[in-house]
C-alpha cells in the first residue's frame, strides 16, 4: 500500500511531462486558406523545408490552398498565382518546383494522386499565363509533409496546399 502512495505521484509527473510538447513555428509568411494572411495557431506550424520560399521574391506568397478533395483554384488562389506568374516572367532565369500536398485523411495513394492534381493545376495556370513549361516542375508529397500537425479542420485546411519553391541547382 505504501509503495502505491509513492509511485502514484511519480507516475502522474511522468505522464504530465510526456504530454508536454514543444512545436516549431513557421517563419514563412504564408497566406491562410481564407486569404486573411493569418495562418492560424502558429504554435502548431512546422518549420519550412529547405528551399521553401527563402529564394523567392520577398513579398511573393508561395502557396495556395484547396478545398477538401479538390484541385480547383478559387479566386484567392488565382490572385496569388497571377503574382507568381508575373514574378516568374520578370525572373526568366528562375526555375521552380510546385509541390502538391494533401491533408492526412485518405490513403497514401489517394493523397499522392490528389497532390499531383493540385501541383499540375498550379503548373497549368502558370504556363497558361506565359511561363514556359520547362521552367516549372511538379512533385506530389501527398500527406507526407504536413505544414500543420493536428486532426482538425483548421489543420487540414493548412495542409491542402501547393507550395512554389525555387528549383535547387
PDB file of C-alpha atoms in Angstrom, residues 6 9 11 15 25-27 30 32 37 43 54 58 67-68 71-72 74 87 107 112 114 117 119 123 127 146 159 167:
ATOM      1  CA  UNK A   6       4.856   6.839  -3.526  1.00  0.00           C
ATOM      2  CA  UNK A   9       2.642  10.891  -7.752  1.00  0.00           C
ATOM      3  CA  UNK A  11       3.709   8.238 -12.396  1.00  0.00           C
ATOM      4  CA  UNK A  15       2.680  11.448 -17.648  1.00  0.00           C
ATOM      5  CA  UNK A  25       6.715  27.881 -35.714  1.00  0.00           C
ATOM      6  CA  UNK A  26       6.803  28.706 -39.387  1.00  0.00           C
ATOM      7  CA  UNK A  27       8.857  31.722 -40.350  1.00  0.00           C
ATOM      8  CA  UNK A  30       2.103  32.129 -45.921  1.00  0.00           C
ATOM      9  CA  UNK A  32      -4.108  31.347 -44.919  1.00  0.00           C
ATOM     10  CA  UNK A  37      -2.798  36.100 -44.043  1.00  0.00           C
ATOM     11  CA  UNK A  43       2.395  27.061 -32.343  1.00  0.00           C
ATOM     12  CA  UNK A  54      13.661  31.768 -48.979  1.00  0.00           C
ATOM     13  CA  UNK A  58      10.369  38.701 -50.598  1.00  0.00           C
ATOM     14  CA  UNK A  67     -10.895  22.657 -50.790  1.00  0.00           C
ATOM     15  CA  UNK A  68     -11.472  19.147 -49.478  1.00  0.00           C
ATOM     16  CA  UNK A  71      -7.700  20.606 -57.118  1.00  0.00           C
ATOM     17  CA  UNK A  72      -9.880  23.528 -58.236  1.00  0.00           C
ATOM     18  CA  UNK A  74     -10.572  29.692 -56.369  1.00  0.00           C
ATOM     19  CA  UNK A  87       7.389  37.248 -60.777  1.00  0.00           C
ATOM     20  CA  UNK A 107      -4.927   6.645 -48.216  1.00  0.00           C
ATOM     21  CA  UNK A 112      -0.314  11.365 -53.674  1.00  0.00           C
ATOM     22  CA  UNK A 114      -4.538  14.457 -55.209  1.00  0.00           C
ATOM     23  CA  UNK A 117      -3.514  17.084 -59.430  1.00  0.00           C
ATOM     24  CA  UNK A 119       0.545  20.724 -58.402  1.00  0.00           C
ATOM     25  CA  UNK A 123       1.557  24.484 -63.283  1.00  0.00           C
ATOM     26  CA  UNK A 127       2.039  28.117 -68.090  1.00  0.00           C
ATOM     27  CA  UNK A 146       2.077  18.384 -43.367  1.00  0.00           C
ATOM     28  CA  UNK A 159      -2.260  21.105 -45.349  1.00  0.00           C
ATOM     29  CA  UNK A 167      14.464  24.767 -58.010  1.00  0.00           C
TER      30      UNK A 167
END
